[in-house]
mmCIF file of C-alpha atoms in Angstrom:
data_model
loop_
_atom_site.group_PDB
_atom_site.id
_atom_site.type_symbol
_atom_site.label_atom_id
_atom_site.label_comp_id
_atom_site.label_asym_id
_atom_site.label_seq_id
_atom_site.Cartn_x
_atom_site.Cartn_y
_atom_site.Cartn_z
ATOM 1 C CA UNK Q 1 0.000 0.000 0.000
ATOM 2 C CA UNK Q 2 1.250 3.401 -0.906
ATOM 3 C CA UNK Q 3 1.521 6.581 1.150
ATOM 4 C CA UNK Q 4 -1.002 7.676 -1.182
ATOM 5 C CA UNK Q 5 -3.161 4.597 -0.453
ATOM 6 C CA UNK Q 6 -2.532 5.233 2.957
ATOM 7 C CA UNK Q 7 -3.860 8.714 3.244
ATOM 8 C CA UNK Q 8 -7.452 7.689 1.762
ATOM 9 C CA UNK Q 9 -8.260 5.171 3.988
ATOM 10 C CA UNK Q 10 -7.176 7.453 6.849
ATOM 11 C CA UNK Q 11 -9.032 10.734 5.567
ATOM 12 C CA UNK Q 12 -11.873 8.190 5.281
ATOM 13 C CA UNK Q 13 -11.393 6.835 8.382
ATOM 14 C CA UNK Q 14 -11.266 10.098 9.774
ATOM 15 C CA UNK Q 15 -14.778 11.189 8.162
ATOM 16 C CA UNK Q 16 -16.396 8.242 8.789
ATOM 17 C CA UNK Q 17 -15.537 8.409 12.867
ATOM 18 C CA UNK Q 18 -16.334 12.308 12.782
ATOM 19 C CA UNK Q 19 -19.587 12.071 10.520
ATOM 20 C CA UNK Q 20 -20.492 9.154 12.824
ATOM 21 C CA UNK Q 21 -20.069 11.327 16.087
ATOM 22 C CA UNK Q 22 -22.066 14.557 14.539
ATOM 23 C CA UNK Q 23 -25.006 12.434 14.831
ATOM 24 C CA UNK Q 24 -24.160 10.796 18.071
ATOM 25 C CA UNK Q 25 -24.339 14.031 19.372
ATOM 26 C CA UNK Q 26 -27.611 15.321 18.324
ATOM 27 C CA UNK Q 27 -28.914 14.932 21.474
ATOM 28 C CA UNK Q 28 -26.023 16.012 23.935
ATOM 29 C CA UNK Q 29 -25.505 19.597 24.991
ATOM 30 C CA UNK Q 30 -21.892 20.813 25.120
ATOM 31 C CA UNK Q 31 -18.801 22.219 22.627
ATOM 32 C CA UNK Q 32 -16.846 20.474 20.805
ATOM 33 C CA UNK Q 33 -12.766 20.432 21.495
ATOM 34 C CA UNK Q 34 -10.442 19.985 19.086
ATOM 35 C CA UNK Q 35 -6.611 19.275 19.803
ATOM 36 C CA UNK Q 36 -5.295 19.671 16.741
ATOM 37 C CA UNK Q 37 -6.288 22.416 13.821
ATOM 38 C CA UNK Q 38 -3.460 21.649 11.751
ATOM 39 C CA UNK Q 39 -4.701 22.455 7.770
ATOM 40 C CA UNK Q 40 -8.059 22.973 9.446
ATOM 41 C CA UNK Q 41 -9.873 20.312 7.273
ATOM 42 C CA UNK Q 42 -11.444 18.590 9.863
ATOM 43 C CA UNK Q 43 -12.586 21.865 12.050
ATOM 44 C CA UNK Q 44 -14.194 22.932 8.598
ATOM 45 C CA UNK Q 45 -16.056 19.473 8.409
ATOM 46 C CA UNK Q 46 -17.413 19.931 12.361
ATOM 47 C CA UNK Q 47 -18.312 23.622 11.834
ATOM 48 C CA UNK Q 48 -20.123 22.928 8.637
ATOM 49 C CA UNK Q 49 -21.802 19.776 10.150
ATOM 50 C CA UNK Q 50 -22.471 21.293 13.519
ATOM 51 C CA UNK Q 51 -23.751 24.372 13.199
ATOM 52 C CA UNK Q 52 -24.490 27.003 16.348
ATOM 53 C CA UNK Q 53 -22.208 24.447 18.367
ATOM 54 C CA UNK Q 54 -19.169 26.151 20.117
ATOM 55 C CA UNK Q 55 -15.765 24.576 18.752
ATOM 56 C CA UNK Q 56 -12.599 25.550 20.395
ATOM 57 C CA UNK Q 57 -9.418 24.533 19.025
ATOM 58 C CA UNK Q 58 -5.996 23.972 20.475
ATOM 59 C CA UNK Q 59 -2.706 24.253 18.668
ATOM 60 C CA UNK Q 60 0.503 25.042 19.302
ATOM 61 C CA UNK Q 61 0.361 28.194 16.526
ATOM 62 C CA UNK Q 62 -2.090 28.213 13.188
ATOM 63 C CA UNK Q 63 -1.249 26.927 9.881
ATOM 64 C CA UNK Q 64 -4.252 26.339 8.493
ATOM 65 C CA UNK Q 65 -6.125 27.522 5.607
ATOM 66 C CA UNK Q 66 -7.002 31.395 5.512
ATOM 67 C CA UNK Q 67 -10.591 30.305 5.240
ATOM 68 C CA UNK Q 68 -10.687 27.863 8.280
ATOM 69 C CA UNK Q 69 -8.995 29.781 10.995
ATOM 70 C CA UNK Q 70 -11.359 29.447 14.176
ATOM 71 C CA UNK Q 71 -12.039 33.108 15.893
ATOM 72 C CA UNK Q 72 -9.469 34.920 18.461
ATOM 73 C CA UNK Q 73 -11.679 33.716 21.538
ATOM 74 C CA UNK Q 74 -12.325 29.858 20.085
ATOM 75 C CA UNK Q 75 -8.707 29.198 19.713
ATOM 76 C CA UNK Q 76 -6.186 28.042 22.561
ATOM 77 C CA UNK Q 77 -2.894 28.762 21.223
ATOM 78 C CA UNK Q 78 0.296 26.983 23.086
ATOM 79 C CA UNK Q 79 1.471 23.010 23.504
ATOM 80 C CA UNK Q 80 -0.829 20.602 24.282
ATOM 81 C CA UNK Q 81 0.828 19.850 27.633
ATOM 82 C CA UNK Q 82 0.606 23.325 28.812
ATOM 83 C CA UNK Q 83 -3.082 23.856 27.631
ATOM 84 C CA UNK Q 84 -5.260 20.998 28.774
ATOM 85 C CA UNK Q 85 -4.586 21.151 32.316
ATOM 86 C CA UNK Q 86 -5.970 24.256 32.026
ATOM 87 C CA UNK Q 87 -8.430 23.187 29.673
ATOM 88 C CA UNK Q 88 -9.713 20.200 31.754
ATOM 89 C CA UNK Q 89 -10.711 22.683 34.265
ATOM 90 C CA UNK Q 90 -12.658 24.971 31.995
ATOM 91 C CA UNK Q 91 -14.611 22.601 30.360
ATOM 92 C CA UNK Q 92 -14.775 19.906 33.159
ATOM 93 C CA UNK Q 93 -17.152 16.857 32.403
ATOM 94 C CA UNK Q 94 -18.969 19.150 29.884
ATOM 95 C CA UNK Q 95 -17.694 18.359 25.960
ATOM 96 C CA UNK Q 96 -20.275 16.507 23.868
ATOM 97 C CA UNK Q 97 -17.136 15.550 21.506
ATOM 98 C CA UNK Q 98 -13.154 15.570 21.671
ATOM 99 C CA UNK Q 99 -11.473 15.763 18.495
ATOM 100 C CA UNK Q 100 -7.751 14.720 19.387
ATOM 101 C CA UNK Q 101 -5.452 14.381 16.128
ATOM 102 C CA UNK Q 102 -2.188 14.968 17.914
ATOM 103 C CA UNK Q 103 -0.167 12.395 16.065
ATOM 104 C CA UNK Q 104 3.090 13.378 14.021
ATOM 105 C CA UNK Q 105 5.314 10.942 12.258
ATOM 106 C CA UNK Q 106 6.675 9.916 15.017
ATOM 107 C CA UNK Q 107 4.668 6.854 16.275
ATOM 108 C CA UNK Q 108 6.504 6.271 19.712
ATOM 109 C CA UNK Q 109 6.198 10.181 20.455
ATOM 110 C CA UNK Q 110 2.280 10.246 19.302
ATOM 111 C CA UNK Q 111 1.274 7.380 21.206
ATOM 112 C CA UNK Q 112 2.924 8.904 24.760
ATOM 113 C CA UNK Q 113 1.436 12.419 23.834
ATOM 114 C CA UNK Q 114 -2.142 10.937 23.555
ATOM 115 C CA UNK Q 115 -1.487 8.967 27.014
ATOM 116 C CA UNK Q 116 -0.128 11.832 28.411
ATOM 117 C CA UNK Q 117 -3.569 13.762 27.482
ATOM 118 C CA UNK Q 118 -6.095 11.340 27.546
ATOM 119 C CA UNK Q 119 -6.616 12.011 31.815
ATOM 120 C CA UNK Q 120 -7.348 15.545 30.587
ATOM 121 C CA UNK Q 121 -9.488 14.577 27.481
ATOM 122 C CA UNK Q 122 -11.504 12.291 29.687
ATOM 123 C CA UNK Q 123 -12.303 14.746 32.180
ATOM 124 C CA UNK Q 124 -13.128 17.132 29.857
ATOM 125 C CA UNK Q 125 -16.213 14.993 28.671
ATOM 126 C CA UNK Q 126 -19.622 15.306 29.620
ATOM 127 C CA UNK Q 127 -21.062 11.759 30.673
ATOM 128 C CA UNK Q 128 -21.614 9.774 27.400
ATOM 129 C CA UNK Q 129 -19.624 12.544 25.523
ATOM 130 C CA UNK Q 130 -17.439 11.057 22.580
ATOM 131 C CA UNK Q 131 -13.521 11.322 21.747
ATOM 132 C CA UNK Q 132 -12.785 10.501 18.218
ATOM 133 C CA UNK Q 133 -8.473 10.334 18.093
ATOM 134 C CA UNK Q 134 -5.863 9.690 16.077
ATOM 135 C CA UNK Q 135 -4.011 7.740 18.500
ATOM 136 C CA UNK Q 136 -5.728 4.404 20.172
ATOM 137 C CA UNK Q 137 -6.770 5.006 23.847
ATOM 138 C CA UNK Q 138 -6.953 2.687 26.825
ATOM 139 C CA UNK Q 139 -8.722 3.753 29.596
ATOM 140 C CA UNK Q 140 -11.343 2.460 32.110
ATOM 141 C CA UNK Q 141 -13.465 5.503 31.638
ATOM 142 C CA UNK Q 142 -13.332 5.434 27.891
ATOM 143 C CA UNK Q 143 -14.902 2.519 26.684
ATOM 144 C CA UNK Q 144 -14.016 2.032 22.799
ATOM 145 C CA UNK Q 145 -16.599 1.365 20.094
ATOM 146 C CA UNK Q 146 -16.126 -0.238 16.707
ATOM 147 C CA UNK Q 147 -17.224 1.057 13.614
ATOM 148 C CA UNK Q 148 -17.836 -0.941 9.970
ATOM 149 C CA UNK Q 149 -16.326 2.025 8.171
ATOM 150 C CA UNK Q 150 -13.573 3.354 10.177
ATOM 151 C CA UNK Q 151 -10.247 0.593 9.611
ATOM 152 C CA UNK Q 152 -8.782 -0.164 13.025
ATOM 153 C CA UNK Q 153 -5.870 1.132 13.602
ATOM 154 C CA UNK Q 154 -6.248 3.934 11.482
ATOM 155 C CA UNK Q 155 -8.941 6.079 13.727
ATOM 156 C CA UNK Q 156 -10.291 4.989 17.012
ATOM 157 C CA UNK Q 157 -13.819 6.334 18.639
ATOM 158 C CA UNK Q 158 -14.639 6.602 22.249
ATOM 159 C CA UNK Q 159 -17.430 6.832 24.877
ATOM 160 C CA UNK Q 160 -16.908 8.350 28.185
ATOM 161 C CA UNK Q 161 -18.830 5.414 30.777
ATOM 162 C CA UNK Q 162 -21.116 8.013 32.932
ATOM 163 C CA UNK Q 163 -19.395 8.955 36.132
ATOM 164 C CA UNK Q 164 -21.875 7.251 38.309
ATOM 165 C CA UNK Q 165 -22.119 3.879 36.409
ATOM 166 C CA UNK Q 166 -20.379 1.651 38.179
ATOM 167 C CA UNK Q 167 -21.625 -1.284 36.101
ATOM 168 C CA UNK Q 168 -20.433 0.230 32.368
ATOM 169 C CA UNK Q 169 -16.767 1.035 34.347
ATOM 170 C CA UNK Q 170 -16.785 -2.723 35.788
ATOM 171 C CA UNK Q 171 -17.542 -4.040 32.127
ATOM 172 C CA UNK Q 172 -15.073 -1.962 30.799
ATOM 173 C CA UNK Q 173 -12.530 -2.897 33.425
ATOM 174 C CA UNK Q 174 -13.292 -6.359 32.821
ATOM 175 C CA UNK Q 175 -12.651 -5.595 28.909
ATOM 176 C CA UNK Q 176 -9.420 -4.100 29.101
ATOM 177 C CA UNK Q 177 -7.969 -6.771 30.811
ATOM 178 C CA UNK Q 178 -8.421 -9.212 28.013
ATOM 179 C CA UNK Q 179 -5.896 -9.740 25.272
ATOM 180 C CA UNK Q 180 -7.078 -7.488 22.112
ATOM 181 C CA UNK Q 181 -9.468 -8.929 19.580
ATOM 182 C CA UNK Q 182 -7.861 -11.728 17.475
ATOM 183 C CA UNK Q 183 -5.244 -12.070 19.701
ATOM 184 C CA UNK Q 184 -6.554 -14.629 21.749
ATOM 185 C CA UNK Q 185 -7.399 -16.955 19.333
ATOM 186 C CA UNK Q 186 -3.421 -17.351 18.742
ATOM 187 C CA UNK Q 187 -2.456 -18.053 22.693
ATOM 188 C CA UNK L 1 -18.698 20.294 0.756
ATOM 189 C CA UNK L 2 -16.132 20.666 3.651
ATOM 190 C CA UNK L 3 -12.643 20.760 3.557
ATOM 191 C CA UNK L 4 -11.923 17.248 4.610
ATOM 192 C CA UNK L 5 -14.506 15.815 1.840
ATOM 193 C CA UNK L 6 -12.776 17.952 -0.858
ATOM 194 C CA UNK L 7 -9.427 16.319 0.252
ATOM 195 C CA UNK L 8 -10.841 13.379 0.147
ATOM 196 C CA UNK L 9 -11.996 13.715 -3.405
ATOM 197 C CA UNK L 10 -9.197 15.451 -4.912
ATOM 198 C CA UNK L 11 -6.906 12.555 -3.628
ATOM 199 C CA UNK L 12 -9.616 9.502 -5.136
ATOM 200 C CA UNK L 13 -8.949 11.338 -8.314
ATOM 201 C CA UNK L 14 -5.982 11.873 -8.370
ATOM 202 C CA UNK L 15 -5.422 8.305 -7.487
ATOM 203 C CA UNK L 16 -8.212 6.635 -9.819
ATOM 204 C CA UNK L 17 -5.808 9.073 -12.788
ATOM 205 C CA UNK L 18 -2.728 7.796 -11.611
ATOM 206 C CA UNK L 19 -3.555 3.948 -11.584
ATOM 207 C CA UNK L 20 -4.930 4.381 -15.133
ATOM 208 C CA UNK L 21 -2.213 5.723 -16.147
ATOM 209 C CA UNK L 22 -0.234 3.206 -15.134
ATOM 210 C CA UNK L 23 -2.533 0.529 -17.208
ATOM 211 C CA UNK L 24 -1.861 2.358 -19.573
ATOM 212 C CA UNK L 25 1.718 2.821 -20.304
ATOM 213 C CA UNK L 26 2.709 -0.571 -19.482
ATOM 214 C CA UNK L 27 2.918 -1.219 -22.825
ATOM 215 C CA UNK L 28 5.178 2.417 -23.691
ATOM 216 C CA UNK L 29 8.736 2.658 -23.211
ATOM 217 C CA UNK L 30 10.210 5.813 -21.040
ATOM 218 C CA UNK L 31 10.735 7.325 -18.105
ATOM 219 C CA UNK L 32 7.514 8.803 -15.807
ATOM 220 C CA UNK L 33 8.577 12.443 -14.839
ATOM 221 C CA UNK L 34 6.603 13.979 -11.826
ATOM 222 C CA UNK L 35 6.223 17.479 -11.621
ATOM 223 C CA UNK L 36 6.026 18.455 -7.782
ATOM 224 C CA UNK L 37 7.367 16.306 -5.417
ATOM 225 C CA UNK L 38 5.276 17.537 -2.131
ATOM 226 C CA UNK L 39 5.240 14.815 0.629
ATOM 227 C CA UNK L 40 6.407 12.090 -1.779
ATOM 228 C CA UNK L 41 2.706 10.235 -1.762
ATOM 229 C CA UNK L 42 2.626 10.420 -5.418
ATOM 230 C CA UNK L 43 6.290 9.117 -6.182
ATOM 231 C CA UNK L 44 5.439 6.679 -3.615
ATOM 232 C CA UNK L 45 2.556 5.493 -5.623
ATOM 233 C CA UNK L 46 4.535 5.812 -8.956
ATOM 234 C CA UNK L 47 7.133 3.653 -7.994
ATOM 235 C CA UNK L 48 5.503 1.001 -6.237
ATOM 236 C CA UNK L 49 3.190 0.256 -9.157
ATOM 237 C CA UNK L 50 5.894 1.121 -11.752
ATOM 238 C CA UNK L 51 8.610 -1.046 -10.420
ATOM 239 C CA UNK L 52 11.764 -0.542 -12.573
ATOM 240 C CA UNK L 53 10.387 2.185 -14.552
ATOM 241 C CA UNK L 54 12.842 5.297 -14.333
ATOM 242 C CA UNK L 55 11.268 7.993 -12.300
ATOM 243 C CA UNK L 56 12.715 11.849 -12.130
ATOM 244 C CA UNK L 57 11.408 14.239 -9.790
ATOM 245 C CA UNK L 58 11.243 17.874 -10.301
ATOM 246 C CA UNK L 59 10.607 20.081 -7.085
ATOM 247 C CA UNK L 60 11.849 23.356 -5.540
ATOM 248 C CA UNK L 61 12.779 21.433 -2.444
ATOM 249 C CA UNK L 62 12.748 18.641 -0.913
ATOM 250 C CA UNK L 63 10.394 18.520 1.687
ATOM 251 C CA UNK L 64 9.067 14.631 1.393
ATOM 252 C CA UNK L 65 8.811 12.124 4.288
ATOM 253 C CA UNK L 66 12.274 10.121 4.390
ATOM 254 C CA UNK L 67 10.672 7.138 3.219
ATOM 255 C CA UNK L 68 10.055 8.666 0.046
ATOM 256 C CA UNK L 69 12.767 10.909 -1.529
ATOM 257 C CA UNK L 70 13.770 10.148 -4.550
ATOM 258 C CA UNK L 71 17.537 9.034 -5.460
ATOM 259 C CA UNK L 72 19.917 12.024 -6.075
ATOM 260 C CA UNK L 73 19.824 11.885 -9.458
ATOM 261 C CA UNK L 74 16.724 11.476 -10.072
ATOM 262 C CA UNK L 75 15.672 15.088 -8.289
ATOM 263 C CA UNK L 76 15.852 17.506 -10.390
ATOM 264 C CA UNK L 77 15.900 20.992 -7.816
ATOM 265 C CA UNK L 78 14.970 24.496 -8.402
ATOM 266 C CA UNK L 79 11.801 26.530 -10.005
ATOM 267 C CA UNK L 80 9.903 24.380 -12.597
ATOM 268 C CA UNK L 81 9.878 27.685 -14.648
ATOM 269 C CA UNK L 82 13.907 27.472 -15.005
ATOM 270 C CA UNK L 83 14.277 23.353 -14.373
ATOM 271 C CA UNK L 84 11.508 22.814 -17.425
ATOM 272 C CA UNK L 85 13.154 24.216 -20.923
ATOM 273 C CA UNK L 86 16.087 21.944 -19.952
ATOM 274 C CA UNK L 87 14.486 18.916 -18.995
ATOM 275 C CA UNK L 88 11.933 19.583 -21.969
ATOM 276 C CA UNK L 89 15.312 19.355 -24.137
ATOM 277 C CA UNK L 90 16.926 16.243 -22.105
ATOM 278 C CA UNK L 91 13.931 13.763 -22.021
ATOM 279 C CA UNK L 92 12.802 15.581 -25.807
ATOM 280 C CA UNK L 93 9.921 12.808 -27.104
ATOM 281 C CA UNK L 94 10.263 9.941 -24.313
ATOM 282 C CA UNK L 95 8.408 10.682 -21.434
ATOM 283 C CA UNK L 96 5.650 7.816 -21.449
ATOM 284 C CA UNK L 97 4.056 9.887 -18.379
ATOM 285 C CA UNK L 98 3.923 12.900 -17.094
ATOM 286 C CA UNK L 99 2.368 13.594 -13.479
ATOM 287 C CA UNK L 100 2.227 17.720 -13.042
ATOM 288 C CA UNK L 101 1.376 18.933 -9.807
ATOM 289 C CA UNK L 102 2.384 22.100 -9.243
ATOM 290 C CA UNK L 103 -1.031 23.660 -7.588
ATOM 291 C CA UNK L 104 -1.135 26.104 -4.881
ATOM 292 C CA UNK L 105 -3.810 27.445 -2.679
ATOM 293 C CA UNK L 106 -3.730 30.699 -5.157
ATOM 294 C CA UNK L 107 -5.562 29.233 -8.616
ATOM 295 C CA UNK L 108 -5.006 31.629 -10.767
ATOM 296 C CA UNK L 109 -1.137 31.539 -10.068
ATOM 297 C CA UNK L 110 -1.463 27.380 -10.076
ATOM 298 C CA UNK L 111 -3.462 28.269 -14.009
ATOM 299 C CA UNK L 112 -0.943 30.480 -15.009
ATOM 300 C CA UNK L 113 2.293 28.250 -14.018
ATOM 301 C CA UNK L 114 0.704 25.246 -15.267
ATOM 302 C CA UNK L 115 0.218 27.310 -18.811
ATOM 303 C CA UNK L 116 3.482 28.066 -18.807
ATOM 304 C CA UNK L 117 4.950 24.536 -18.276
ATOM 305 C CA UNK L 118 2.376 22.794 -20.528
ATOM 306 C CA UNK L 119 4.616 23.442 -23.552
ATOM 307 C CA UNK L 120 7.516 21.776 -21.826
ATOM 308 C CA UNK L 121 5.532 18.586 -20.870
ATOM 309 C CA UNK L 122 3.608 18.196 -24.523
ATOM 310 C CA UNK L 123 7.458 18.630 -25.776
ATOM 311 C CA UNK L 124 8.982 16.083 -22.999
ATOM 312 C CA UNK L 125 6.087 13.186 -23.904
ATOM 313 C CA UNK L 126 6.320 10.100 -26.231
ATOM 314 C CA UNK L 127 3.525 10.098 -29.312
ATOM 315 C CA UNK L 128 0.559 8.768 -27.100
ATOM 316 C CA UNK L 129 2.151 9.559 -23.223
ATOM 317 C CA UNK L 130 0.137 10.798 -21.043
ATOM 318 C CA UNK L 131 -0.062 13.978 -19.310
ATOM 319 C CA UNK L 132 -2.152 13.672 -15.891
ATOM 320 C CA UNK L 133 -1.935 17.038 -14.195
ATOM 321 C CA UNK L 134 -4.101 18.816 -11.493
ATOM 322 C CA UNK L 135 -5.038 21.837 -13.590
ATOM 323 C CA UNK L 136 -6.841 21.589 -17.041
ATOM 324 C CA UNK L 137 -4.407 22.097 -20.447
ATOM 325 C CA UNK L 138 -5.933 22.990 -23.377
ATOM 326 C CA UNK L 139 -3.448 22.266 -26.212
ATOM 327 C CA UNK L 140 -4.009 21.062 -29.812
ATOM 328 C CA UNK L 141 -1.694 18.364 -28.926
ATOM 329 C CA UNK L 142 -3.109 17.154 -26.064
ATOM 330 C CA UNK L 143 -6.350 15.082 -26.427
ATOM 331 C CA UNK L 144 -8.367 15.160 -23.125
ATOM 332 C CA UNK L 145 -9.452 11.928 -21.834
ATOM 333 C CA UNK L 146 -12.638 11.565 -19.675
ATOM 334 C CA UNK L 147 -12.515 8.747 -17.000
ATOM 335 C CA UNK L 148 -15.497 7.926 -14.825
ATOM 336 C CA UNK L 149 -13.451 7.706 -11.072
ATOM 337 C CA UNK L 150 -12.137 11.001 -12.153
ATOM 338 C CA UNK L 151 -14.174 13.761 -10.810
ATOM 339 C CA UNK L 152 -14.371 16.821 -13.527
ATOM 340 C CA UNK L 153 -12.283 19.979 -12.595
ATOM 341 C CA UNK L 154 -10.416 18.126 -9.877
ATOM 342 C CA UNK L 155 -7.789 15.953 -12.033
ATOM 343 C CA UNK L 156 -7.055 15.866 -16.048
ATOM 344 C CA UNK L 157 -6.037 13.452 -17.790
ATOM 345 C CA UNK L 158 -4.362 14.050 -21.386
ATOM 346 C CA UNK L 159 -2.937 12.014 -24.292
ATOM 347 C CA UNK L 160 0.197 13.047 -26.066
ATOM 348 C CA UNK L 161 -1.089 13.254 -30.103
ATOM 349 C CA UNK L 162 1.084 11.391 -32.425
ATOM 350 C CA UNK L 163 3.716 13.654 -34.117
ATOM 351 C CA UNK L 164 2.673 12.649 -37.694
ATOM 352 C CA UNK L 165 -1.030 12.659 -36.692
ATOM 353 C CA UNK L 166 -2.408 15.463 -38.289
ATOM 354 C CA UNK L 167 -5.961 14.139 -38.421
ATOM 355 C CA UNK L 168 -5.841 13.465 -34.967
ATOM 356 C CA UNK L 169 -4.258 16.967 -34.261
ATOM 357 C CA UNK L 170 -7.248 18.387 -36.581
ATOM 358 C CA UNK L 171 -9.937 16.544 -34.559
ATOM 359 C CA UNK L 172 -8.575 17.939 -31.496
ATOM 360 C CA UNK L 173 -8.630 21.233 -32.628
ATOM 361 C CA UNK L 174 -12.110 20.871 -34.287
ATOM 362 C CA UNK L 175 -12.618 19.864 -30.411
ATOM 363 C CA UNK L 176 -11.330 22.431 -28.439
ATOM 364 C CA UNK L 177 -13.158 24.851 -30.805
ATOM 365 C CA UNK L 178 -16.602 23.965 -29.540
ATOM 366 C CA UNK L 179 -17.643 25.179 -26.347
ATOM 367 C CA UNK L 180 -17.301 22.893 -23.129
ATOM 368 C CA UNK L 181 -19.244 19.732 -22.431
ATOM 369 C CA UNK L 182 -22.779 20.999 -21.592
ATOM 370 C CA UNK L 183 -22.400 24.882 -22.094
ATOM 371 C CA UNK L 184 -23.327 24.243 -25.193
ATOM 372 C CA UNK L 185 -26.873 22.959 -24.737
ATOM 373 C CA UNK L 186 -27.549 26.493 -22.747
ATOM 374 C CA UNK L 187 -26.880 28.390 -25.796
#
């Protein structure tokens, strides 16, 4: 498979997970978060699909396209690490969707920024909010859901477990500690 | 149409061009010349379905993922405005393909340049090459080739007319006379 190759079925991916969550949302009060404007592409997709919702975005500067540059007051400008402390405060337990597409090229360094964040993502979601992310994400809180049209590996979607439901965090609990799908059958 | 979804489109064409093109020279001798080197997902996808084909490069810089640079000298550096006359002159009549693209966010300037160059690439291809370029040419010896994966005003695909073809060179022109595909029926 070419880089080429490769792209598509990530953009797709990507689409499929974020087109998926716009209507997952319907129902759910809250803004959306972004970590990650980059070309703006994908802010242009949520703004255009989720209209009258407040989006903020955090980057460490802006580099996207004139036309997709999110206003003065929406954007959080600075490194991740330094803004979602901050952030997790702000917006405690009340996002109806994280966006997180922090990855670079460097795998090793993408998958210990996500970890590194995901504490602050979680707590930024309201209960039954969604993260959509770049970068796969293990947490008892979190519990992941599969999707026909988004490859694994390639994009990963999220449900925060309510904060009271002590059965969903049990199941989850009882999920994570089994050996990934497929794996098993080899062991 | 958001951002993402255009992406997404331009690169299915772009693709769906490229792998035709491919077909389609396997039976034409000469090297593929790409015109804008960018990340390197094109060359990528050149070179891994054109194994042993002879692939030059033409970019300002070099600003590809490592994976996907091209040899040394096979990247041919500097402004396609002053890197074109010579190459037009080096690889005169033998180019089986030609992938051109040198867009930027500003169209007219991404018209103008690709205007410019066509010249170059018509002189560069083999009788019956191809041209597949993200801007539209309109030359008498270019023939413009539909293709149904190939969304209209996103990607182009061209045919080199034989040297000695004048009725095909007179078709064409009768051609690019007429006004474009549907305009006409408003008139």
């Amino acid at each position: 498979m070419s880089r080429l190759d490769s792209m598509i079925r990530r953009l797709m991916s990507q689409r499929a997970s974020l087109d998926w969550a716009v209507g997952a949302v319907a129902g759910l009060a809250g803004p959306v978060l972004e970590f990650g404007l980059g070309n703006g592409r994908t802010y242009d997709h949520l703004r255009t699909h989720l209209p009258g919702r407040d989006i903020f975005v955090f980057d460490r500067h802006v580099a996207a396209h004139p036309d997709c540059v999110p206003p003065e007051d929406r954007m959080i400008l600075g490194d991740f690490r330094e803004t979602a402390p901050a952030a997790a405060k702000r917006f405690a337990g009340q996002a109806a969707l994280v966006h997180a597409d922090v990855g670079s090229g460097d795998l090793a360094a993408s998958r210990a920024l996500a970890a590194e964040l995901a504490p602050y993502w979680a707590a930024m979601l309201a209960d039954g909010g969604l993260l959509i992310s770049d970068q796969p994400i293990v947490r008892d809180d979190l519990l992941v859901l599969p999707h026909p049209e988004v490859l694994p590996g390639r994009y990963f979607i999220c449900r925060r477990v309510a904060r009271d439901d002590a059965h969903g965090l049990r199941l989850q609990r009882e999920r994570s500690s089994l050996p990934p799908c497929g794996l098993g059958d080899r062991m």
